[in-house]
């Protein structure tokens, strides 16, 4: 019998059992029925999803579009295969695999399988002999006696995951040469392990993830069925954190207000720029200020962490321009570039920074040397809003007069798409993989989501019930499932929408004791695991909410 069939029968059996409960047990019965239906849904998805094969196109996000494979599943899989893997000592390594894969359009399961079969998640062969290189992919290692160098070594496991994904997507040997399938990529990458082994392990990861979910749900159902007595027990346990819970409140009110916020890739740190002071970096869990970074009398910064979290880029948006690059751990200023810019984004390599001047020019910078590598000119003028994708590969420019949105490839300056609007857009935001673009029009009181490739509108959210308010910038959650906005004015709220269904998941009024706002919140950012939302406020407070 298939696993899915067995668990479906188990779920229906438990639903039938719950139907005989007495009146005071109905709520428990309903919960059990819901969980049983979840088991049925998971098992159905497991049977209907296509398997990975050697001809599988790695640009297809099977297993991740529907969250069949989660970051926790990947970490549990690593532990199952190699319990002593040093990768497990690095926070959020599962999230790193998913973010690296999705942002580079390389199926993350392929990265996991390669990391496992090439170097046993850091426990075998060259990977174990040179732990300082964090290379479990065999990348840049022709043989076992290869010496460590800048080519085959990175500062962290996450940085190496990012590098391998970037090389496949943007290097000269794979996607750029039309090599998209597992067999095509592995034939060029390395003959051993072969494509069949990689595809087999990807399927193993998928099956492991489904079984992991089934086991969790079945355990939960079994717990619901445990007989209870009238004796009141008061066990000490962690309270489940629900959406809308205030997790932390950071304070830089002595510097008047917050202009921009950004989470580090590992989700442990938050950076914020202020109106009249330095850049600050906090440890989120403790609320401890880790770094105070001097900005040399400039203010109004947008921020971006490098993919490995080791560097922080800050750009001014005032009349005088600076691009500043800092070492996150030491606080040292690595680069000072005299240039006016409004949007920064690191390329996946972490050595190049993409910026926009807010009008019609895109600049590519060498982060190490502080030099301009390339300047690309677009045809966009009088832009009301701009957005840059996480990997810096796409720029969206909203033309106020023409009521259009132009999307540009920042690698070559080619216009990828032009979307005609009925009303001008005031804010824009890319999804983490760059496949979707969210726009807000204050004239129409609506948010719309567009498919970047086809230029078609996917969904629209009407905001008329928040009339009298205006929006702060938008933000997609990294897993692509949520869209966040903060209304300010008559109504100060956090609004979270389900991207696929359009359902409003959270409508939270901001706490008046925290606000003391001049013009409302200015900045929002999701953590990379999509569980937290930070809001930079004009009063200098940065509340972090569970979402």
PDB file of N, CA, C and O in Angstrom, residues 155-156 262-272 279-284 288-294 303-314 324-335 346 350 367:
ATOM      1  N   UNK A 155      33.896  31.882   3.365  1.00  0.00           N
ATOM      2  CA  UNK A 155      33.941  32.138   4.807  1.00  0.00           C
ATOM      3  C   UNK A 155      32.899  31.366   5.598  1.00  0.00           C
ATOM      4  O   UNK A 155      32.983  31.296   6.828  1.00  0.00           O
ATOM      5  N   UNK A 156      31.887  30.834   4.928  1.00  0.00           N
ATOM      6  CA  UNK A 156      30.831  30.111   5.635  1.00  0.00           C
ATOM      7  C   UNK A 156      30.202  29.097   4.695  1.00  0.00           C
ATOM      8  O   UNK A 156      30.368  29.165   3.474  1.00  0.00           O
ATOM      9  N   UNK A 262      16.996  46.130   7.690  1.00  0.00           N
ATOM     10  CA  UNK A 262      17.364  44.943   6.918  1.00  0.00           C
ATOM     11  C   UNK A 262      17.787  43.827   7.867  1.00  0.00           C
ATOM     12  O   UNK A 262      18.560  44.070   8.798  1.00  0.00           O
ATOM     13  N   UNK A 263      17.267  42.613   7.632  1.00  0.00           N
ATOM     14  CA  UNK A 263      17.689  41.437   8.384  1.00  0.00           C
ATOM     15  C   UNK A 263      18.945  40.848   7.756  1.00  0.00           C
ATOM     16  O   UNK A 263      19.104  40.850   6.526  1.00  0.00           O
ATOM     17  N   UNK A 264      19.835  40.315   8.590  1.00  0.00           N
ATOM     18  CA  UNK A 264      20.975  39.567   8.076  1.00  0.00           C
ATOM     19  C   UNK A 264      20.472  38.240   7.504  1.00  0.00           C
ATOM     20  O   UNK A 264      19.401  37.760   7.888  1.00  0.00           O
ATOM     21  N   UNK A 265      21.211  37.618   6.581  1.00  0.00           N
ATOM     22  CA  UNK A 265      20.749  36.357   5.974  1.00  0.00           C
ATOM     23  C   UNK A 265      20.471  35.242   6.976  1.00  0.00           C
ATOM     24  O   UNK A 265      19.590  34.416   6.743  1.00  0.00           O
ATOM     25  N   UNK A 266      21.213  35.210   8.107  1.00  0.00           N
ATOM     26  CA  UNK A 266      20.959  34.156   9.085  1.00  0.00           C
ATOM     27  C   UNK A 266      19.798  34.489  10.021  1.00  0.00           C
ATOM     28  O   UNK A 266      19.419  33.673  10.863  1.00  0.00           O
ATOM     29  N   UNK A 267      19.217  35.675   9.875  1.00  0.00           N
ATOM     30  CA  UNK A 267      18.059  36.057  10.669  1.00  0.00           C
ATOM     31  C   UNK A 267      18.372  36.453  12.098  1.00  0.00           C
ATOM     32  O   UNK A 267      17.461  36.752  12.872  1.00  0.00           O
ATOM     33  N   UNK A 268      19.649  36.506  12.477  1.00  0.00           N
ATOM     34  CA  UNK A 268      20.018  36.795  13.865  1.00  0.00           C
ATOM     35  C   UNK A 268      20.272  38.270  14.137  1.00  0.00           C
ATOM     36  O   UNK A 268      20.283  38.689  15.289  1.00  0.00           O
ATOM     37  N   UNK A 269      20.512  39.046  13.089  1.00  0.00           N
ATOM     38  CA  UNK A 269      20.839  40.459  13.268  1.00  0.00           C
ATOM     39  C   UNK A 269      19.871  41.334  12.480  1.00  0.00           C
ATOM     40  O   UNK A 269      19.307  40.905  11.468  1.00  0.00           O
ATOM     41  N   UNK A 270      19.726  42.564  12.935  1.00  0.00           N
ATOM     42  CA  UNK A 270      18.934  43.559  12.215  1.00  0.00           C
ATOM     43  C   UNK A 270      19.746  44.845  12.131  1.00  0.00           C
ATOM     44  O   UNK A 270      20.308  45.305  13.134  1.00  0.00           O
ATOM     45  N   UNK A 271      19.822  45.406  10.937  1.00  0.00           N
ATOM     46  CA  UNK A 271      20.491  46.694  10.739  1.00  0.00           C
ATOM     47  C   UNK A 271      19.437  47.767  10.494  1.00  0.00           C
ATOM     48  O   UNK A 271      18.393  47.497   9.889  1.00  0.00           O
ATOM     49  N   UNK A 272      19.713  48.970  10.968  1.00  0.00           N
ATOM     50  CA  UNK A 272      18.783  50.084  10.765  1.00  0.00           C
ATOM     51  C   UNK A 272      19.581  51.360  10.521  1.00  0.00           C
ATOM     52  O   UNK A 272      20.642  51.572  11.105  1.00  0.00           O
ATOM     53  N   UNK A 279      24.586  54.081  11.646  1.00  0.00           N
ATOM     54  CA  UNK A 279      23.897  52.834  11.351  1.00  0.00           C
ATOM     55  C   UNK A 279      24.059  51.927  12.561  1.00  0.00           C
ATOM     56  O   UNK A 279      25.129  51.883  13.172  1.00  0.00           O
ATOM     57  N   UNK A 280      23.010  51.218  12.902  1.00  0.00           N
ATOM     58  CA  UNK A 280      23.042  50.349  14.073  1.00  0.00           C
ATOM     59  C   UNK A 280      22.786  48.911  13.662  1.00  0.00           C
ATOM     60  O   UNK A 280      21.967  48.637  12.778  1.00  0.00           O
ATOM     61  N   UNK A 281      23.473  47.971  14.301  1.00  0.00           N
ATOM     62  CA  UNK A 281      23.231  46.541  14.089  1.00  0.00           C
ATOM     63  C   UNK A 281      22.958  45.916  15.450  1.00  0.00           C
ATOM     64  O   UNK A 281      23.744  46.084  16.394  1.00  0.00           O
ATOM     65  N   UNK A 282      21.834  45.201  15.556  1.00  0.00           N
ATOM     66  CA  UNK A 282      21.437  44.570  16.816  1.00  0.00           C
ATOM     67  C   UNK A 282      21.451  43.054  16.708  1.00  0.00           C
ATOM     68  O   UNK A 282      21.227  42.486  15.630  1.00  0.00           O
ATOM     69  N   UNK A 283      21.638  42.414  17.852  1.00  0.00           N
ATOM     70  CA  UNK A 283      21.306  41.000  18.001  1.00  0.00           C
ATOM     71  C   UNK A 283      19.822  40.937  18.320  1.00  0.00           C
ATOM     72  O   UNK A 283      19.370  41.522  19.322  1.00  0.00           O
ATOM     73  N   UNK A 284      19.043  40.256  17.483  1.00  0.00           N
ATOM     74  CA  UNK A 284      17.586  40.306  17.617  1.00  0.00           C
ATOM     75  C   UNK A 284      17.111  39.612  18.890  1.00  0.00           C
ATOM     76  O   UNK A 284      16.234  40.118  19.592  1.00  0.00           O
ATOM     77  N   UNK A 288      20.511  43.341  22.021  1.00  0.00           N
ATOM     78  CA  UNK A 288      21.800  43.988  22.276  1.00  0.00           C
ATOM     79  C   UNK A 288      22.316  44.688  21.022  1.00  0.00           C
ATOM     80  O   UNK A 288      22.261  44.128  19.925  1.00  0.00           O
ATOM     81  N   UNK A 289      22.811  45.891  21.187  1.00  0.00           N
ATOM     82  CA  UNK A 289      23.413  46.622  20.081  1.00  0.00           C
ATOM     83  C   UNK A 289      24.817  46.076  19.845  1.00  0.00           C
ATOM     84  O   UNK A 289      25.680  46.149  20.717  1.00  0.00           O
ATOM     85  N   UNK A 290      25.063  45.523  18.643  1.00  0.00           N
ATOM     86  CA  UNK A 290      26.341  44.899  18.326  1.00  0.00           C
ATOM     87  C   UNK A 290      27.325  45.872  17.698  1.00  0.00           C
ATOM     88  O   UNK A 290      28.526  45.822  17.980  1.00  0.00           O
ATOM     89  N   UNK A 291      26.838  46.743  16.826  1.00  0.00           N
ATOM     90  CA  UNK A 291      27.707  47.668  16.112  1.00  0.00           C
ATOM     91  C   UNK A 291      27.041  49.034  15.991  1.00  0.00           C
ATOM     92  O   UNK A 291      25.827  49.128  15.780  1.00  0.00           O
ATOM     93  N   UNK A 292      27.844  50.075  16.128  1.00  0.00           N
ATOM     94  CA  UNK A 292      27.438  51.444  15.820  1.00  0.00           C
ATOM     95  C   UNK A 292      28.377  51.925  14.726  1.00  0.00           C
ATOM     96  O   UNK A 292      29.573  52.131  14.976  1.00  0.00           O
ATOM     97  N   UNK A 293      27.860  52.076  13.516  1.00  0.00           N
ATOM     98  CA  UNK A 293      28.696  52.356  12.349  1.00  0.00           C
ATOM     99  C   UNK A 293      28.611  53.834  11.976  1.00  0.00           C
ATOM    100  O   UNK A 293      27.532  54.354  11.690  1.00  0.00           O
ATOM    101  N   UNK A 294      29.746  54.492  11.974  1.00  0.00           N
ATOM    102  CA  UNK A 294      29.815  55.918  11.684  1.00  0.00           C
ATOM    103  C   UNK A 294      29.412  56.195  10.232  1.00  0.00           C
ATOM    104  O   UNK A 294      29.837  55.496   9.304  1.00  0.00           O
ATOM    105  N   UNK A 303      19.730  50.033   2.945  1.00  0.00           N
ATOM    106  CA  UNK A 303      20.696  49.046   3.406  1.00  0.00           C
ATOM    107  C   UNK A 303      20.563  47.735   2.648  1.00  0.00           C
ATOM    108  O   UNK A 303      19.483  47.381   2.171  1.00  0.00           O
ATOM    109  N   UNK A 304      21.672  46.987   2.575  1.00  0.00           N
ATOM    110  CA  UNK A 304      21.653  45.642   1.998  1.00  0.00           C
ATOM    111  C   UNK A 304      22.798  44.833   2.587  1.00  0.00           C
ATOM    112  O   UNK A 304      23.943  45.293   2.610  1.00  0.00           O
ATOM    113  N   UNK A 305      22.480  43.629   3.096  1.00  0.00           N
ATOM    114  CA  UNK A 305      23.502  42.697   3.541  1.00  0.00           C
ATOM    115  C   UNK A 305      24.018  41.903   2.344  1.00  0.00           C
ATOM    116  O   UNK A 305      23.266  41.614   1.407  1.00  0.00           O
ATOM    117  N   UNK A 306      25.302  41.528   2.390  1.00  0.00           N
ATOM    118  CA  UNK A 306      25.837  40.605   1.385  1.00  0.00           C
ATOM    119  C   UNK A 306      25.235  39.219   1.622  1.00  0.00           C
ATOM    120  O   UNK A 306      24.761  38.924   2.725  1.00  0.00           O
ATOM    121  N   UNK A 307      25.224  38.346   0.614  1.00  0.00           N
ATOM    122  CA  UNK A 307      24.594  37.025   0.761  1.00  0.00           C
ATOM    123  C   UNK A 307      25.132  36.201   1.930  1.00  0.00           C
ATOM    124  O   UNK A 307      24.382  35.431   2.528  1.00  0.00           O
ATOM    125  N   UNK A 308      26.415  36.351   2.262  1.00  0.00           N
ATOM    126  CA  UNK A 308      26.961  35.589   3.391  1.00  0.00           C
ATOM    127  C   UNK A 308      26.848  36.343   4.711  1.00  0.00           C
ATOM    128  O   UNK A 308      27.262  35.845   5.761  1.00  0.00           O
ATOM    129  N   UNK A 309      26.288  37.548   4.692  1.00  0.00           N
ATOM    130  CA  UNK A 309      26.068  38.312   5.915  1.00  0.00           C
ATOM    131  C   UNK A 309      27.290  38.992   6.479  1.00  0.00           C
ATOM    132  O   UNK A 309      27.222  39.603   7.546  1.00  0.00           O
ATOM    133  N   UNK A 310      28.410  38.956   5.769  1.00  0.00           N
ATOM    134  CA  UNK A 310      29.652  39.525   6.303  1.00  0.00           C
ATOM    135  C   UNK A 310      29.789  41.021   6.049  1.00  0.00           C
ATOM    136  O   UNK A 310      30.559  41.699   6.728  1.00  0.00           O
ATOM    137  N   UNK A 311      29.066  41.546   5.061  1.00  0.00           N
ATOM    138  CA  UNK A 311      29.183  42.963   4.707  1.00  0.00           C
ATOM    139  C   UNK A 311      27.808  43.627   4.729  1.00  0.00           C
ATOM    140  O   UNK A 311      26.776  42.995   4.495  1.00  0.00           O
ATOM    141  N   UNK A 312      27.826  44.919   4.981  1.00  0.00           N
ATOM    142  CA  UNK A 312      26.607  45.733   4.931  1.00  0.00           C
ATOM    143  C   UNK A 312      26.876  46.922   4.023  1.00  0.00           C
ATOM    144  O   UNK A 312      27.854  47.648   4.213  1.00  0.00           O
ATOM    145  N   UNK A 313      26.016  47.101   3.026  1.00  0.00           N
ATOM    146  CA  UNK A 313      26.111  48.261   2.133  1.00  0.00           C
ATOM    147  C   UNK A 313      25.052  49.283   2.534  1.00  0.00           C
ATOM    148  O   UNK A 313      23.919  48.917   2.858  1.00  0.00           O
ATOM    149  N   UNK A 314      25.432  50.556   2.498  1.00  0.00           N
ATOM    150  CA  UNK A 314      24.504  51.637   2.813  1.00  0.00           C
ATOM    151  C   UNK A 314      24.662  52.732   1.773  1.00  0.00           C
ATOM    152  O   UNK A 314      25.783  53.102   1.414  1.00  0.00           O
ATOM    153  N   UNK A 324      28.636  53.331   1.214  1.00  0.00           N
ATOM    154  CA  UNK A 324      29.527  52.870   2.270  1.00  0.00           C
ATOM    155  C   UNK A 324      29.394  51.365   2.419  1.00  0.00           C
ATOM    156  O   UNK A 324      28.270  50.834   2.454  1.00  0.00           O
ATOM    157  N   UNK A 325      30.521  50.666   2.536  1.00  0.00           N
ATOM    158  CA  UNK A 325      30.534  49.218   2.745  1.00  0.00           C
ATOM    159  C   UNK A 325      31.238  48.939   4.065  1.00  0.00           C
ATOM    160  O   UNK A 325      32.353  49.429   4.294  1.00  0.00           O
ATOM    161  N   UNK A 326      30.582  48.151   4.937  1.00  0.00           N
ATOM    162  CA  UNK A 326      31.135  47.863   6.255  1.00  0.00           C
ATOM    163  C   UNK A 326      31.347  46.360   6.443  1.00  0.00           C
ATOM    164  O   UNK A 326      30.616  45.538   5.888  1.00  0.00           O
ATOM    165  N   UNK A 327      32.316  46.022   7.283  1.00  0.00           N
ATOM    166  CA  UNK A 327      32.465  44.662   7.778  1.00  0.00           C
ATOM    167  C   UNK A 327      31.522  44.513   8.969  1.00  0.00           C
ATOM    168  O   UNK A 327      31.640  45.253   9.959  1.00  0.00           O
ATOM    169  N   UNK A 328      30.576  43.578   8.880  1.00  0.00           N
ATOM    170  CA  UNK A 328      29.530  43.470   9.898  1.00  0.00           C
ATOM    171  C   UNK A 328      30.102  43.066  11.251  1.00  0.00           C
ATOM    172  O   UNK A 328      29.671  43.568  12.299  1.00  0.00           O
ATOM    173  N   UNK A 329      31.072  42.170  11.269  1.00  0.00           N
ATOM    174  CA  UNK A 329      31.593  41.650  12.533  1.00  0.00           C
ATOM    175  C   UNK A 329      32.513  42.643  13.244  1.00  0.00           C
ATOM    176  O   UNK A 329      32.432  42.832  14.463  1.00  0.00           O
ATOM    177  N   UNK A 330      33.374  43.311  12.494  1.00  0.00           N
ATOM    178  CA  UNK A 330      34.328  44.225  13.121  1.00  0.00           C
ATOM    179  C   UNK A 330      33.841  45.667  13.163  1.00  0.00           C
ATOM    180  O   UNK A 330      34.318  46.467  13.961  1.00  0.00           O
ATOM    181  N   UNK A 331      32.889  46.006  12.279  1.00  0.00           N
ATOM    182  CA  UNK A 331      32.426  47.383  12.187  1.00  0.00           C
ATOM    183  C   UNK A 331      33.321  48.256  11.327  1.00  0.00           C
ATOM    184  O   UNK A 331      33.066  49.453  11.167  1.00  0.00           O
ATOM    185  N   UNK A 332      34.376  47.674  10.770  1.00  0.00           N
ATOM    186  CA  UNK A 332      35.323  48.438   9.953  1.00  0.00           C
ATOM    187  C   UNK A 332      34.682  48.919   8.651  1.00  0.00           C
ATOM    188  O   UNK A 332      33.918  48.176   8.018  1.00  0.00           O
ATOM    189  N   UNK A 333      34.974  50.160   8.265  1.00  0.00           N
ATOM    190  CA  UNK A 333      34.521  50.676   6.979  1.00  0.00           C
ATOM    191  C   UNK A 333      35.460  50.143   5.903  1.00  0.00           C
ATOM    192  O   UNK A 333      36.659  50.432   5.912  1.00  0.00           O
ATOM    193  N   UNK A 334      34.908  49.355   4.965  1.00  0.00           N
ATOM    194  CA  UNK A 334      35.725  48.740   3.922  1.00  0.00           C
ATOM    195  C   UNK A 334      35.841  49.632   2.688  1.00  0.00           C
ATOM    196  O   UNK A 334      36.872  49.638   2.015  1.00  0.00           O
ATOM    197  N   UNK A 335      34.769  50.361   2.360  1.00  0.00           N
ATOM    198  CA  UNK A 335      34.770  51.210   1.168  1.00  0.00           C
ATOM    199  C   UNK A 335      33.961  52.483   1.410  1.00  0.00           C
ATOM    200  O   UNK A 335      32.959  52.471   2.126  1.00  0.00           O
ATOM    201  N   UNK A 346      23.408  43.435  -3.428  1.00  0.00           N
ATOM    202  CA  UNK A 346      24.590  42.636  -3.731  1.00  0.00           C
ATOM    203  C   UNK A 346      24.242  41.573  -4.766  1.00  0.00           C
ATOM    204  O   UNK A 346      23.156  40.977  -4.723  1.00  0.00           O
ATOM    205  N   UNK A 350      28.664  38.305  -3.853  1.00  0.00           N
ATOM    206  CA  UNK A 350      29.014  39.115  -2.695  1.00  0.00           C
ATOM    207  C   UNK A 350      30.153  40.080  -2.947  1.00  0.00           C
ATOM    208  O   UNK A 350      30.510  40.873  -2.069  1.00  0.00           O
ATOM    209  N   UNK A 367      33.107  45.667  -4.996  1.00  0.00           N
ATOM    210  CA  UNK A 367      33.072  45.944  -3.563  1.00  0.00           C
ATOM    211  C   UNK A 367      34.463  45.923  -2.956  1.00  0.00           C
ATOM    212  O   UNK A 367      34.761  46.677  -2.020  1.00  0.00           O
TER     213      UNK A 367
END
